[in-house]
mmCIF file of C-alpha atoms and ligand atoms in Angstrom:
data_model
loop_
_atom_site.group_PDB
_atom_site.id
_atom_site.type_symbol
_atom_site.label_atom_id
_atom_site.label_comp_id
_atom_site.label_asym_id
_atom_site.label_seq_id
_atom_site.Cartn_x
_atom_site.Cartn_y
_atom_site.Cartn_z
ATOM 1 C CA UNK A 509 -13.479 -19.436 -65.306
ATOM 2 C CA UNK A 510 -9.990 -17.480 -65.824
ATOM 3 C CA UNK A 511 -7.039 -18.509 -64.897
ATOM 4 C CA UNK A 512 -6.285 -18.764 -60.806
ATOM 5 C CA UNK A 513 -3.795 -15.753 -59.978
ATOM 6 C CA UNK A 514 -1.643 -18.541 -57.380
ATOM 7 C CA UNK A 515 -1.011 -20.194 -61.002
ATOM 8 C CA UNK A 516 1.141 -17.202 -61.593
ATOM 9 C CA UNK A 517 2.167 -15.673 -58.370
ATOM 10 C CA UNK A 518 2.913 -12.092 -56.891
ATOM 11 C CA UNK A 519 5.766 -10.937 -59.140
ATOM 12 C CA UNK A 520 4.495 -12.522 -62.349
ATOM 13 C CA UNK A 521 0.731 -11.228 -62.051
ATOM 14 C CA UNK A 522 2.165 -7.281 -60.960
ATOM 15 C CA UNK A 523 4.676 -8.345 -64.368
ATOM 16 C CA UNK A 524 1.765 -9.026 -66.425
ATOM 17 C CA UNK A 525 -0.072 -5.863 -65.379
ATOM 18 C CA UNK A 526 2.498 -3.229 -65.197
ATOM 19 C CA UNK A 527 4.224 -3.928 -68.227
ATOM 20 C CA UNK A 528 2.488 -2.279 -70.996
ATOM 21 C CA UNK A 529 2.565 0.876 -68.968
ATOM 22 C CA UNK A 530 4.153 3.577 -71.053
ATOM 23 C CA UNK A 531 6.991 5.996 -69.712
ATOM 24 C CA UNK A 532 6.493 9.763 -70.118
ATOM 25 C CA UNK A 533 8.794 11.123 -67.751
ATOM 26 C CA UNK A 534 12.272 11.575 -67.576
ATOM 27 C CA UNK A 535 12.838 12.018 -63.632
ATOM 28 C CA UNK A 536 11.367 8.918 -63.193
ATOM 29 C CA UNK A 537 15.374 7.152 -62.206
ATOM 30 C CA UNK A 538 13.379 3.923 -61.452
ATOM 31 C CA UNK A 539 9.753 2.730 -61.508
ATOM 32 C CA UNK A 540 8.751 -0.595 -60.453
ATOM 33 C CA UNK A 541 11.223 -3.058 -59.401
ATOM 34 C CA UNK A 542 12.875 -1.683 -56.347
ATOM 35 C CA UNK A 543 11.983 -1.139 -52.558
ATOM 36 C CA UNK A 544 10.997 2.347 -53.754
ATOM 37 C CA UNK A 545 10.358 4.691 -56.700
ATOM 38 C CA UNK A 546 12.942 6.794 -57.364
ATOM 39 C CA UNK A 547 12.488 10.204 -58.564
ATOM 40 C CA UNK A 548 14.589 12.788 -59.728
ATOM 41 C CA UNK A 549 12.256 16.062 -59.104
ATOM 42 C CA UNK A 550 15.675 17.456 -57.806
ATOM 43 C CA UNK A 551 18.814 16.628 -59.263
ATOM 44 C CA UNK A 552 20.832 16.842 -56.390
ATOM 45 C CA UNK A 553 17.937 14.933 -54.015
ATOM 46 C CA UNK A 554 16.037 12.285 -55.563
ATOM 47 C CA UNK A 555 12.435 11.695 -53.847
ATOM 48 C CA UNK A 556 11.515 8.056 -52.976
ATOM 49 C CA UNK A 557 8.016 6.894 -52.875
ATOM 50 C CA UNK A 558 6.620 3.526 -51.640
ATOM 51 C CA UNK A 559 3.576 2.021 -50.433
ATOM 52 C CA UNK A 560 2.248 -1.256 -48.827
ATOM 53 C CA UNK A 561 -1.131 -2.716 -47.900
ATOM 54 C CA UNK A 562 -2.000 -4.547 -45.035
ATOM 55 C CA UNK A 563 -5.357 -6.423 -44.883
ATOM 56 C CA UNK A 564 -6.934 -8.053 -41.890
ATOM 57 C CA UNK A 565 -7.115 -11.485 -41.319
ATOM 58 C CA UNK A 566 -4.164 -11.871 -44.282
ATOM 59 C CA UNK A 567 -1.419 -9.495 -42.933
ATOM 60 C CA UNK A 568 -2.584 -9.576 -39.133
ATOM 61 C CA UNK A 569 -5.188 -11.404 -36.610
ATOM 62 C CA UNK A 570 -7.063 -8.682 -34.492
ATOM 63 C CA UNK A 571 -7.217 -11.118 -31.979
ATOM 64 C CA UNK A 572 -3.415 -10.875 -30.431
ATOM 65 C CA UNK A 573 -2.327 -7.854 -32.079
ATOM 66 C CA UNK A 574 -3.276 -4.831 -30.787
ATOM 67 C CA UNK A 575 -4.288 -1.882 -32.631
ATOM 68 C CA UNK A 576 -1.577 0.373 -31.326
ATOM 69 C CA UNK A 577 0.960 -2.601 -32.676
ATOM 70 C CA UNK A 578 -0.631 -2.318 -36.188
ATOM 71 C CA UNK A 579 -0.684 1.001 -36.794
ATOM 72 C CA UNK A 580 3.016 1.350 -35.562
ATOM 73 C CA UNK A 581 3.749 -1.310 -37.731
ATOM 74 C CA UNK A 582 1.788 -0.192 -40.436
ATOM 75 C CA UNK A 583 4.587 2.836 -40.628
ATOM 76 C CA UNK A 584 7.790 0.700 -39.540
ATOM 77 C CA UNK A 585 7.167 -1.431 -42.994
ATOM 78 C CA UNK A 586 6.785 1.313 -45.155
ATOM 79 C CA UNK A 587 9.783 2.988 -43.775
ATOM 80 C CA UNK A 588 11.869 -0.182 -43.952
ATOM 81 C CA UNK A 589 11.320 0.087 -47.989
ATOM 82 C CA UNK A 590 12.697 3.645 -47.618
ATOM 83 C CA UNK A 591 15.991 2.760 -45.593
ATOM 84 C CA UNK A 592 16.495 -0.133 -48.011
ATOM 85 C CA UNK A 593 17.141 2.493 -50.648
ATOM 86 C CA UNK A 594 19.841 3.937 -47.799
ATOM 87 C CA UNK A 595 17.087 7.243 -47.945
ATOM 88 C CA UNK A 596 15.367 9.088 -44.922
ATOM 89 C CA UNK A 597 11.606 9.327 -44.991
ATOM 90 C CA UNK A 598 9.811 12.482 -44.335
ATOM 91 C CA UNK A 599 5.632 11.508 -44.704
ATOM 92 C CA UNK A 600 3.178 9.473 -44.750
ATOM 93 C CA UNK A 601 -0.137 9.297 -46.364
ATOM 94 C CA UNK A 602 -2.598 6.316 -44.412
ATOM 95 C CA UNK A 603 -5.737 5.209 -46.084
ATOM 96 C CA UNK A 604 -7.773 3.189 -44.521
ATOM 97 C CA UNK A 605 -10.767 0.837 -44.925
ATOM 98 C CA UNK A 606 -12.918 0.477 -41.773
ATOM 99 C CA UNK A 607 -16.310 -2.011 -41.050
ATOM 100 C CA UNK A 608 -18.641 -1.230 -38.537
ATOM 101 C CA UNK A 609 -17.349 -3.969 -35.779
ATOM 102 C CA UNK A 610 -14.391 -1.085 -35.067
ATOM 103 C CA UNK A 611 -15.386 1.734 -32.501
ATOM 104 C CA UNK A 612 -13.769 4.940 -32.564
ATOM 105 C CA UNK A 613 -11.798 4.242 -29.498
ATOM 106 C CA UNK A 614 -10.341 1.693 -31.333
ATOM 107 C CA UNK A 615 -9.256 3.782 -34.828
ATOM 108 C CA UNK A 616 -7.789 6.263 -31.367
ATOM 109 C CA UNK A 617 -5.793 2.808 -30.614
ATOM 110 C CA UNK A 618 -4.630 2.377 -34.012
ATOM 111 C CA UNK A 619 -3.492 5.826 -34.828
ATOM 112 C CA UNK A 620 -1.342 5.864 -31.664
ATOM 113 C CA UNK A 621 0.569 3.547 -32.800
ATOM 114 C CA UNK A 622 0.820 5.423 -35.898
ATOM 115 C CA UNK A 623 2.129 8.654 -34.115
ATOM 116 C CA UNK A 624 4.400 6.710 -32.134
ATOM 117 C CA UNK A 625 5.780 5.440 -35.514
ATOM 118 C CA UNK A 626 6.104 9.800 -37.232
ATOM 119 C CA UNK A 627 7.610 10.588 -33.747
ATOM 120 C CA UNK A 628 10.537 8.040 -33.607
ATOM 121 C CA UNK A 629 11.475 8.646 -37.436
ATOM 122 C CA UNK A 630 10.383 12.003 -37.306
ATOM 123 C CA UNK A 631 8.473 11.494 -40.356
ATOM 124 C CA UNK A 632 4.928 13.637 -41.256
ATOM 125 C CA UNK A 633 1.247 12.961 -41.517
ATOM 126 C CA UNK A 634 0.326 14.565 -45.011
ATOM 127 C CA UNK A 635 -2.797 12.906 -45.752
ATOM 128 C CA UNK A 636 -4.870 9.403 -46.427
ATOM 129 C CA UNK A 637 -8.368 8.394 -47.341
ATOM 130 C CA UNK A 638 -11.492 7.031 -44.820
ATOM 131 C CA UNK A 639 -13.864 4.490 -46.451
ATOM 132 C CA UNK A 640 -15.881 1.860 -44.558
ATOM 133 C CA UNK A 641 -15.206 -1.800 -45.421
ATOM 134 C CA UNK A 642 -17.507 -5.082 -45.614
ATOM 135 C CA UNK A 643 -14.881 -7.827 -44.560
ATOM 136 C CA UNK A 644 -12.936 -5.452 -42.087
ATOM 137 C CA UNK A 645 -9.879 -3.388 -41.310
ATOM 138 C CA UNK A 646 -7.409 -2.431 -44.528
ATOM 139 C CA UNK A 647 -4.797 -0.249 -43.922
ATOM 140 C CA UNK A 648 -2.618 1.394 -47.207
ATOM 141 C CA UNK A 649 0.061 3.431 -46.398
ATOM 142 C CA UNK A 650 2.819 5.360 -48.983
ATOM 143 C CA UNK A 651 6.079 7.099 -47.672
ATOM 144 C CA UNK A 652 8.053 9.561 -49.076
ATOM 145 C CA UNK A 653 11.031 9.968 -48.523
ATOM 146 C CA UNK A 654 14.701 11.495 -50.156
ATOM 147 C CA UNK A 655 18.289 10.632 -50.472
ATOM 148 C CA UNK A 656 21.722 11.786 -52.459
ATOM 149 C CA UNK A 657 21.575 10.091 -56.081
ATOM 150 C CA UNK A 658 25.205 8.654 -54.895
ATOM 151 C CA UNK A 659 23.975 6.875 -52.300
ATOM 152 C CA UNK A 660 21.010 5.222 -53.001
ATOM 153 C CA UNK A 661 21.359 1.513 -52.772
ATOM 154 C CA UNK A 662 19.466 -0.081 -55.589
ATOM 155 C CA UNK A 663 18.324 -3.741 -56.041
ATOM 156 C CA UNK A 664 20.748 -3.997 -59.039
ATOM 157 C CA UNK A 665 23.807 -2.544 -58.163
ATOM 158 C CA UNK A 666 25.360 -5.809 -56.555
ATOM 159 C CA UNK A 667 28.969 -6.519 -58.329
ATOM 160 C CA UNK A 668 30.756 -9.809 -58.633
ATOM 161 C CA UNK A 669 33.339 -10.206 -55.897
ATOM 162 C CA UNK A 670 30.883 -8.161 -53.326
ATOM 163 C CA UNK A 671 30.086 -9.302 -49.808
ATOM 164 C CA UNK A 672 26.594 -10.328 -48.643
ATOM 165 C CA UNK A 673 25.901 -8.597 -45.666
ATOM 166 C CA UNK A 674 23.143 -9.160 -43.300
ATOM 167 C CA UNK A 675 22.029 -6.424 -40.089
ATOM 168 C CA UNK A 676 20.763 -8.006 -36.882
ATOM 169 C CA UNK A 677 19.346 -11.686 -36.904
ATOM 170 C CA UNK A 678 16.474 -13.503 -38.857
ATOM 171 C CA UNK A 679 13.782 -16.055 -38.048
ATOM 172 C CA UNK A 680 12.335 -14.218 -34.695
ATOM 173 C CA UNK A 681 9.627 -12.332 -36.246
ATOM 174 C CA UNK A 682 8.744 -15.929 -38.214
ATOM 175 C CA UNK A 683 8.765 -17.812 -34.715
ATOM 176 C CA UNK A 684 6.844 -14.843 -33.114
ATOM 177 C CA UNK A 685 4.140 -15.590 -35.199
ATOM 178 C CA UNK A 686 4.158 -18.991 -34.730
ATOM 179 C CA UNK A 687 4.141 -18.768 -31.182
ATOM 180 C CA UNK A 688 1.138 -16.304 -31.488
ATOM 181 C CA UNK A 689 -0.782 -18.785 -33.638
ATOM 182 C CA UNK A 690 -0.322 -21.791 -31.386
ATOM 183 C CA UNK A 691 -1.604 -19.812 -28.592
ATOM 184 C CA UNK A 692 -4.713 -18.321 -30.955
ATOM 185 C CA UNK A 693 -5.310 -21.917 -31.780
ATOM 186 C CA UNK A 694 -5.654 -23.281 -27.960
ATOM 187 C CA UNK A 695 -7.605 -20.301 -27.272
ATOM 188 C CA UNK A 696 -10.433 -21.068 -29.926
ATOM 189 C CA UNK A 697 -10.589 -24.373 -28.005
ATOM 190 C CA UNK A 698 -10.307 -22.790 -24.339
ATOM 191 C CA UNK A 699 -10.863 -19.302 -24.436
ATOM 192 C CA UNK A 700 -10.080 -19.700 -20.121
ATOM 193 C CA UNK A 701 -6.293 -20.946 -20.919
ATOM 194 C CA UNK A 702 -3.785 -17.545 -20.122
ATOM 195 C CA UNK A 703 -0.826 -17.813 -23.074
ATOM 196 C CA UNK A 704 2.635 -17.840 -21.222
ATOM 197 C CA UNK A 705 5.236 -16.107 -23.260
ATOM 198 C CA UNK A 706 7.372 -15.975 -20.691
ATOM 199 C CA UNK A 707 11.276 -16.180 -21.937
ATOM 200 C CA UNK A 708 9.459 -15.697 -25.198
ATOM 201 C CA UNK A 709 9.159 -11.711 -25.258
ATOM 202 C CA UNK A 710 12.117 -11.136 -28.197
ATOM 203 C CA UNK A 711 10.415 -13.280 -30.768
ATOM 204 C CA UNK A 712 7.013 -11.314 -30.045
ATOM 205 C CA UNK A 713 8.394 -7.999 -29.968
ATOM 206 C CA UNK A 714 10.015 -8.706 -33.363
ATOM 207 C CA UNK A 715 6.692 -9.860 -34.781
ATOM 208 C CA UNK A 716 4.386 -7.053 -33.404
ATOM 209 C CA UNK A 717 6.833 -4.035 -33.050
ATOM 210 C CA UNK A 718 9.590 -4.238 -36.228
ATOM 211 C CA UNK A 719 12.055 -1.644 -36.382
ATOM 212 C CA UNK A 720 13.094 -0.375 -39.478
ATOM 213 C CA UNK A 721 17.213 -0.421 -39.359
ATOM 214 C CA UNK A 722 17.808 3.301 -40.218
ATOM 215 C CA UNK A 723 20.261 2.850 -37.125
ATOM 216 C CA UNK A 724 22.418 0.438 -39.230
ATOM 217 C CA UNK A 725 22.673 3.006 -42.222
ATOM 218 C CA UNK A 726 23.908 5.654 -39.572
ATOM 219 C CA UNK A 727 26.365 3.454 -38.216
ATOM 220 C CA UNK A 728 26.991 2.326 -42.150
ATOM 221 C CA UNK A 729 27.872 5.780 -43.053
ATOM 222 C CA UNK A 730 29.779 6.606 -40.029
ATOM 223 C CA UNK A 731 32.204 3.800 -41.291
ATOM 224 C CA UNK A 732 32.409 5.300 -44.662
ATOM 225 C CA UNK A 733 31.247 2.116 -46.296
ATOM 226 C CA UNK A 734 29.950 2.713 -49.492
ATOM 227 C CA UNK A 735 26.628 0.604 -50.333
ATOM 228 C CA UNK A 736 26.013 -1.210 -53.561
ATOM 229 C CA UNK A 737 22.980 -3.272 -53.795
ATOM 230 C CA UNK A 738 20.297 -3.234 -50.953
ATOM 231 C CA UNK A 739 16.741 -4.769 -50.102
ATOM 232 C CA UNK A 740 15.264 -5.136 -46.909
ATOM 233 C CA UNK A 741 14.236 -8.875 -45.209
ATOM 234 C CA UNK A 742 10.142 -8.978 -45.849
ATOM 235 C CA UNK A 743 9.725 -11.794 -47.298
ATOM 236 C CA UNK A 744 12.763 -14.595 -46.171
ATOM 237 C CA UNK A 745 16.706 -14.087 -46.907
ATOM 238 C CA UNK A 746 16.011 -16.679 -49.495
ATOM 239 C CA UNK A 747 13.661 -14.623 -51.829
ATOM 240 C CA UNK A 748 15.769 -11.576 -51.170
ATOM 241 C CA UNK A 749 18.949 -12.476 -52.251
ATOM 242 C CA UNK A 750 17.130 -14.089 -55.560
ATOM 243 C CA UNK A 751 15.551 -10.450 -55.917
ATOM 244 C CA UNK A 752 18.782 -8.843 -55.537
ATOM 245 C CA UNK A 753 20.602 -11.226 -58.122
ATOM 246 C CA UNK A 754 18.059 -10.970 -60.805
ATOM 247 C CA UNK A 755 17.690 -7.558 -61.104
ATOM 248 C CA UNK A 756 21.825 -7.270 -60.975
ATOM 249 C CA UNK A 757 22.194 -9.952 -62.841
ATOM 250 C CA UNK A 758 25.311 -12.108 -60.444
ATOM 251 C CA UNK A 759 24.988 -15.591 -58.708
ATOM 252 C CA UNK A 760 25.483 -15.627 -54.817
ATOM 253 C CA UNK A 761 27.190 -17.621 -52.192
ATOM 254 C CA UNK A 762 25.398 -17.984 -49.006
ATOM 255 C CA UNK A 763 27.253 -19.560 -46.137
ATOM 256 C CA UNK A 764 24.409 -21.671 -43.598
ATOM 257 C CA UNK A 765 26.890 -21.197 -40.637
ATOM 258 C CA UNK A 766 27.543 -17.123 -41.051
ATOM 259 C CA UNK A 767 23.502 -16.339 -41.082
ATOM 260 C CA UNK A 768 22.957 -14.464 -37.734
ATOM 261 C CA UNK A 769 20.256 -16.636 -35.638
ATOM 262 C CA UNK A 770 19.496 -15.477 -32.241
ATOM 263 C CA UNK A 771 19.564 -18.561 -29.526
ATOM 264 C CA UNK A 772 15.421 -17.658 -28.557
ATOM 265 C CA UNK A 773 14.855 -17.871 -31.893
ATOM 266 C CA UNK A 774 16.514 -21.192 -32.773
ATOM 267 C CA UNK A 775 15.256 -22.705 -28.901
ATOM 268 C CA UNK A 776 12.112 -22.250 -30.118
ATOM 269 C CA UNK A 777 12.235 -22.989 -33.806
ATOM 270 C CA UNK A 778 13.785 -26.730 -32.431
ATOM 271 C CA UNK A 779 10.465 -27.040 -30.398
ATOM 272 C CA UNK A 780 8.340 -26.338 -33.515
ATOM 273 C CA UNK A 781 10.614 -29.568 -35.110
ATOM 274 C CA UNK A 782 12.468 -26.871 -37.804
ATOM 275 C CA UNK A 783 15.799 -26.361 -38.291
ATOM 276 C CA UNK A 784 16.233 -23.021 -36.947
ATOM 277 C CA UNK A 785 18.182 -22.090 -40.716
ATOM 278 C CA UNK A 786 14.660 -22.394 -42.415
ATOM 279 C CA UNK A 787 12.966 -19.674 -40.425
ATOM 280 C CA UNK A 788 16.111 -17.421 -40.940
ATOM 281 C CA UNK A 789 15.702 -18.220 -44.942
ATOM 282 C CA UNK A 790 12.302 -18.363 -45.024
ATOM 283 C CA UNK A 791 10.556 -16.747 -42.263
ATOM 284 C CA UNK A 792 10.406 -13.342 -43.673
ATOM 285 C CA UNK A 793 8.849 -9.921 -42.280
ATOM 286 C CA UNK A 794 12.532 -9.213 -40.149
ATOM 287 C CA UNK A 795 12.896 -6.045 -42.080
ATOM 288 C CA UNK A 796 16.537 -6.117 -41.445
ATOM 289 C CA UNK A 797 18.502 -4.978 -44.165
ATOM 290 C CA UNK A 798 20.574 -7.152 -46.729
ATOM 291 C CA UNK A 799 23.092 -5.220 -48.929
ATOM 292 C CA UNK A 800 26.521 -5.712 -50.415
ATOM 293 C CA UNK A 801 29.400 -3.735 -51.018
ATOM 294 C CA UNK A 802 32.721 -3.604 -51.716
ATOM 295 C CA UNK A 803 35.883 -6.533 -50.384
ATOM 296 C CA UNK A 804 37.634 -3.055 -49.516
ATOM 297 C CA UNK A 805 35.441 -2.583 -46.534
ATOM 298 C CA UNK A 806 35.744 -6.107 -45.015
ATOM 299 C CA UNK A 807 37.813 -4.666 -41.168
ATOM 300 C CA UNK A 808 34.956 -1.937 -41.454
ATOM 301 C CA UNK A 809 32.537 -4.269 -41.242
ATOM 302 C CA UNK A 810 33.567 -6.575 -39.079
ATOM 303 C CA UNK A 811 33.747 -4.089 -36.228
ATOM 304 C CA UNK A 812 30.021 -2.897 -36.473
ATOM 305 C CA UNK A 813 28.445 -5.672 -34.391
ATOM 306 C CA UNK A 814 24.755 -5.407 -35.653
ATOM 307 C CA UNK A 815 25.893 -6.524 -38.862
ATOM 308 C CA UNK A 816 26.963 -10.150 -40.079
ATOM 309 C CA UNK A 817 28.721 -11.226 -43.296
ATOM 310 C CA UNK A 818 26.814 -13.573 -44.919
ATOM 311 C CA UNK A 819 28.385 -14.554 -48.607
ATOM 312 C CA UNK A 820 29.580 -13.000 -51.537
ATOM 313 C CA UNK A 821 28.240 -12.457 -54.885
ATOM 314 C CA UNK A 822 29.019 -14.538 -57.937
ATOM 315 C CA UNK A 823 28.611 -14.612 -61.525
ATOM 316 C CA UNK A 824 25.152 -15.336 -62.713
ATOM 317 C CA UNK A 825 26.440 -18.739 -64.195
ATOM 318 C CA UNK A 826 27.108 -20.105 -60.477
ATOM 319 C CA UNK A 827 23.339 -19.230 -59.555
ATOM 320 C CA UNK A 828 22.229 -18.707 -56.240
ATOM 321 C CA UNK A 829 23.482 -21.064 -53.847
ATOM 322 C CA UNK A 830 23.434 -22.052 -50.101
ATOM 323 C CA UNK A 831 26.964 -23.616 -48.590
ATOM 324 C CA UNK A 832 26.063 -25.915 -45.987
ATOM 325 C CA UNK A 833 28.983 -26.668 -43.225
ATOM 326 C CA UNK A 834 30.573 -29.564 -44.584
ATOM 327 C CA UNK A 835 31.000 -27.409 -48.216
ATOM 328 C CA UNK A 836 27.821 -29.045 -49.898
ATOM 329 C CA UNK A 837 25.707 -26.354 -51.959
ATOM 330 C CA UNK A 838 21.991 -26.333 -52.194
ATOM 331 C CA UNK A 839 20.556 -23.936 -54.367
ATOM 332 C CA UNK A 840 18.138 -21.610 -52.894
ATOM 333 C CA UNK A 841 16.604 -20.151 -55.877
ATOM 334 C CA UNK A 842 12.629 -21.595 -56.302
ATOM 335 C CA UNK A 843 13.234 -23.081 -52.547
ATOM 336 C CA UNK A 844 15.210 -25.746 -53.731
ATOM 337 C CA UNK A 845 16.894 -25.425 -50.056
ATOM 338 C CA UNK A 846 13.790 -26.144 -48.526
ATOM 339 C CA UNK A 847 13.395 -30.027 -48.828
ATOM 340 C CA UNK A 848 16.636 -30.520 -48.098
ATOM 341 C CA UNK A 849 17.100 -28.789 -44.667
ATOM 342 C CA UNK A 850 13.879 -30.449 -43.423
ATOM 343 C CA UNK A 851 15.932 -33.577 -44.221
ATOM 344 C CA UNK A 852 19.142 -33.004 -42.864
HETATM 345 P P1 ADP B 1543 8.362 -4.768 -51.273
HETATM 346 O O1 ADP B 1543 8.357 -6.202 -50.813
HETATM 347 O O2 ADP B 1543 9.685 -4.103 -51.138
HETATM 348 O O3 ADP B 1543 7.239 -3.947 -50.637
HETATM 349 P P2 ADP B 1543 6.918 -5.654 -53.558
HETATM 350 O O4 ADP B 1543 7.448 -7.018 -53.739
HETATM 351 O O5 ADP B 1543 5.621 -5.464 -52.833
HETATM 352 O O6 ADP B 1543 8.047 -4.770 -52.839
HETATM 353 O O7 ADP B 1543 6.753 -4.947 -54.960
HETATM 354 C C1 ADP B 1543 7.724 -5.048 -55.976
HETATM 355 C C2 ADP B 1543 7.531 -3.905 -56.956
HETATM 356 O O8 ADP B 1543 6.268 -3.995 -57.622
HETATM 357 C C3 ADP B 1543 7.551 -2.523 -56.301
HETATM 358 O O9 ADP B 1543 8.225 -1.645 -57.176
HETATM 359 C C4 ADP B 1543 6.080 -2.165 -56.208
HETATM 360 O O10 ADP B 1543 5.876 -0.766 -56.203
HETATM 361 C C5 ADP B 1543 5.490 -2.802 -57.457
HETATM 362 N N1 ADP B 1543 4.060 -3.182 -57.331
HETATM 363 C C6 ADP B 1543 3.521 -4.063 -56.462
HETATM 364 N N2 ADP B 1543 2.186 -4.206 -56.665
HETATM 365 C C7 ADP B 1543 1.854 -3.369 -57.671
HETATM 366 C C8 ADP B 1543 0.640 -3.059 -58.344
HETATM 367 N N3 ADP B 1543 -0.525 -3.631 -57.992
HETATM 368 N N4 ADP B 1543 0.680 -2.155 -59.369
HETATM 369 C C9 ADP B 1543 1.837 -1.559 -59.705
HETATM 370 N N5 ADP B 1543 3.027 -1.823 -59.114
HETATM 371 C C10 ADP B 1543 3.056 -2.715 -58.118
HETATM 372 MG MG1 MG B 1544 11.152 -3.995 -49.610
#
């Protein structure tokens, strides 16, 4: 028997395998590591190139998300790795892995959504792959995209003194789920029972239809605020502010009270008996964006409503911490936060 891959986890297995991989080219800016590849085929317009995979019955449940959804979707995350490099995407290839329970109608369903997705961010269909699948429905996408070398917003460009910025609010898509889940799970038991989601919509929406925040770049550059480090929310605040400090190499602050929590969201999160804070950390798959930049921009920011200040960064020494109310830290690298808020 070899050795189970959750003994090592996503970052150290793709670690492990990429590593050895030798370097031949000198436009390649960066590789792996960041939201996107970045790619100096022009030097005055680097090309950005990212892709995702999302597997049925892993990254969605057929059963109350519909096609359309997913295939929007599908796009939105792909693009949301291109704005968190502060780029503009142009196409899309879509690969995709179908078994023989889909109909065509319903691969018609699915690449609706996907149109609806190139038509909003006016972004090109160049290509993909068609295979038929045993377990069912895979979809891979990769989107390419561009941006000015001096302002793409790297995972490591974070600076000590910076502020931690945050755009919209986090935890909905996380309680979205949830809510989707309990209702899935009540079905299997009585398939008569109609879900209410009534008051209820937001947290769906943000789970089925995410928006990547190319808005917030727009309104970002019409402030004149010059980015430094930037990832966007997929996976929790938590593991995205550890991603950011490790590949800048700087400790963060993170205030508790300053992280942007919408009242649906922390309604509900109270009726699931969690502290509304650990879906916002934790949740993940918001696909807002979290940068930092520059003290010098503080009145800037403070007068673009979609975006919260969150923190600031540190030196590496001070770690990665989270500042509870009262001034007590908790450090949220390795979830160390996580125990504590489900006492508190
Ligand atoms: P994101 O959450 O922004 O989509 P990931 O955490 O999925 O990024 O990936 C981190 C980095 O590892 C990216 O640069 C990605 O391209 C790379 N990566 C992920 N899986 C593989 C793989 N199987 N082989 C090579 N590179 C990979
Ligand atoms: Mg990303």
């Amino acid at each position: 028997m070899g050795t189970p891959i959750s003994e090592l986890g996503e970052f150290k297995l793709i670690d492990r395998l990429t590593s050895s991989f030798p370097k031949y080219h000198a436009e390649t800016i960066v590789g792996i590591g960041d939201d996107a590849a970045v790619l100096k085929i022009n030097p005055t317009e680097y090309t950005l190139v990212t892709t995702d995979i999302l597997v049925e019955g892993i990254h969605f449940n057929l059963v109350y998300t519909p096609l359309k959804h997913l295939g929007y979707k599908a796009v939105a995350v792909n693009l949301s790795d291109i704005a968190a490099m502060n780029g503009t995407p142009k196409y899309i290839t879509v690969s995709i892995a179908i078994s023989a329970k889909f109909s065509v109608e319903a691969m018609d369903q699915l690449y609706s959504g996907i149109l609806a997705a190139c038509k909003k961010y006016e972004v090109e269909l160049i290509g993909g792959d068609t295979s038929s699948s045993m377990t069912g429905l895979m979809i891979s996408i990769t989107a390419i995209g561009k941006a000015l070398p001096e302002d793409i917003a790297y995972r490591s460009s974070a600076r000590v003194n910076d502020l931690i910025c945050v755009s919209g609010n986090l935890g909905a898509s996380y309680l979205g789920l949830q809510l989707l889940e309990r209702e899935y799970r009540l079905f299997k038991n009585e398939p008569d029972i109609q879900p209410d989601f009534s008051t209820k919509e937001y947290l769906l929406e943000r789970q089925l239809k995410p928006e990547p925040r190319f808005d917030v770049l727009k309104e970002l550059r019409k402030a004149g605020i010059k980015l430094h480090a930037m990832i966007d929310i997929s996976d929790g605040l938590s593991s995205e502010i550890n991603h950011i400090c490790q590949k800048s190499n700087v400790g963060a602050k993170i205030y508790a009270h300053k992280i942007p929590i919408d009242a649906t969201t922390a309604i509900t999160a109270e009726e699931f008996n969690m502290p509304p804070e650990t879906a916002a950390l934790h949740g993940g798959e918001d696909y807002e964006l979290l940068f930092t930049t520059s003290t010098e921009h503080l009145n800037k920011l403070l007068a673009i409503p979609s975006i919260s200040i969150i923190g600031r960064i540190t030196e590496a020494s001070e770690g990665v911490k989270l500042v509870l109310q009262g001034g007590n830290e908790i450090d949220l690298s390795n979830k160390g936060w996580d125990a504590f808020l489900q006492k508190s």
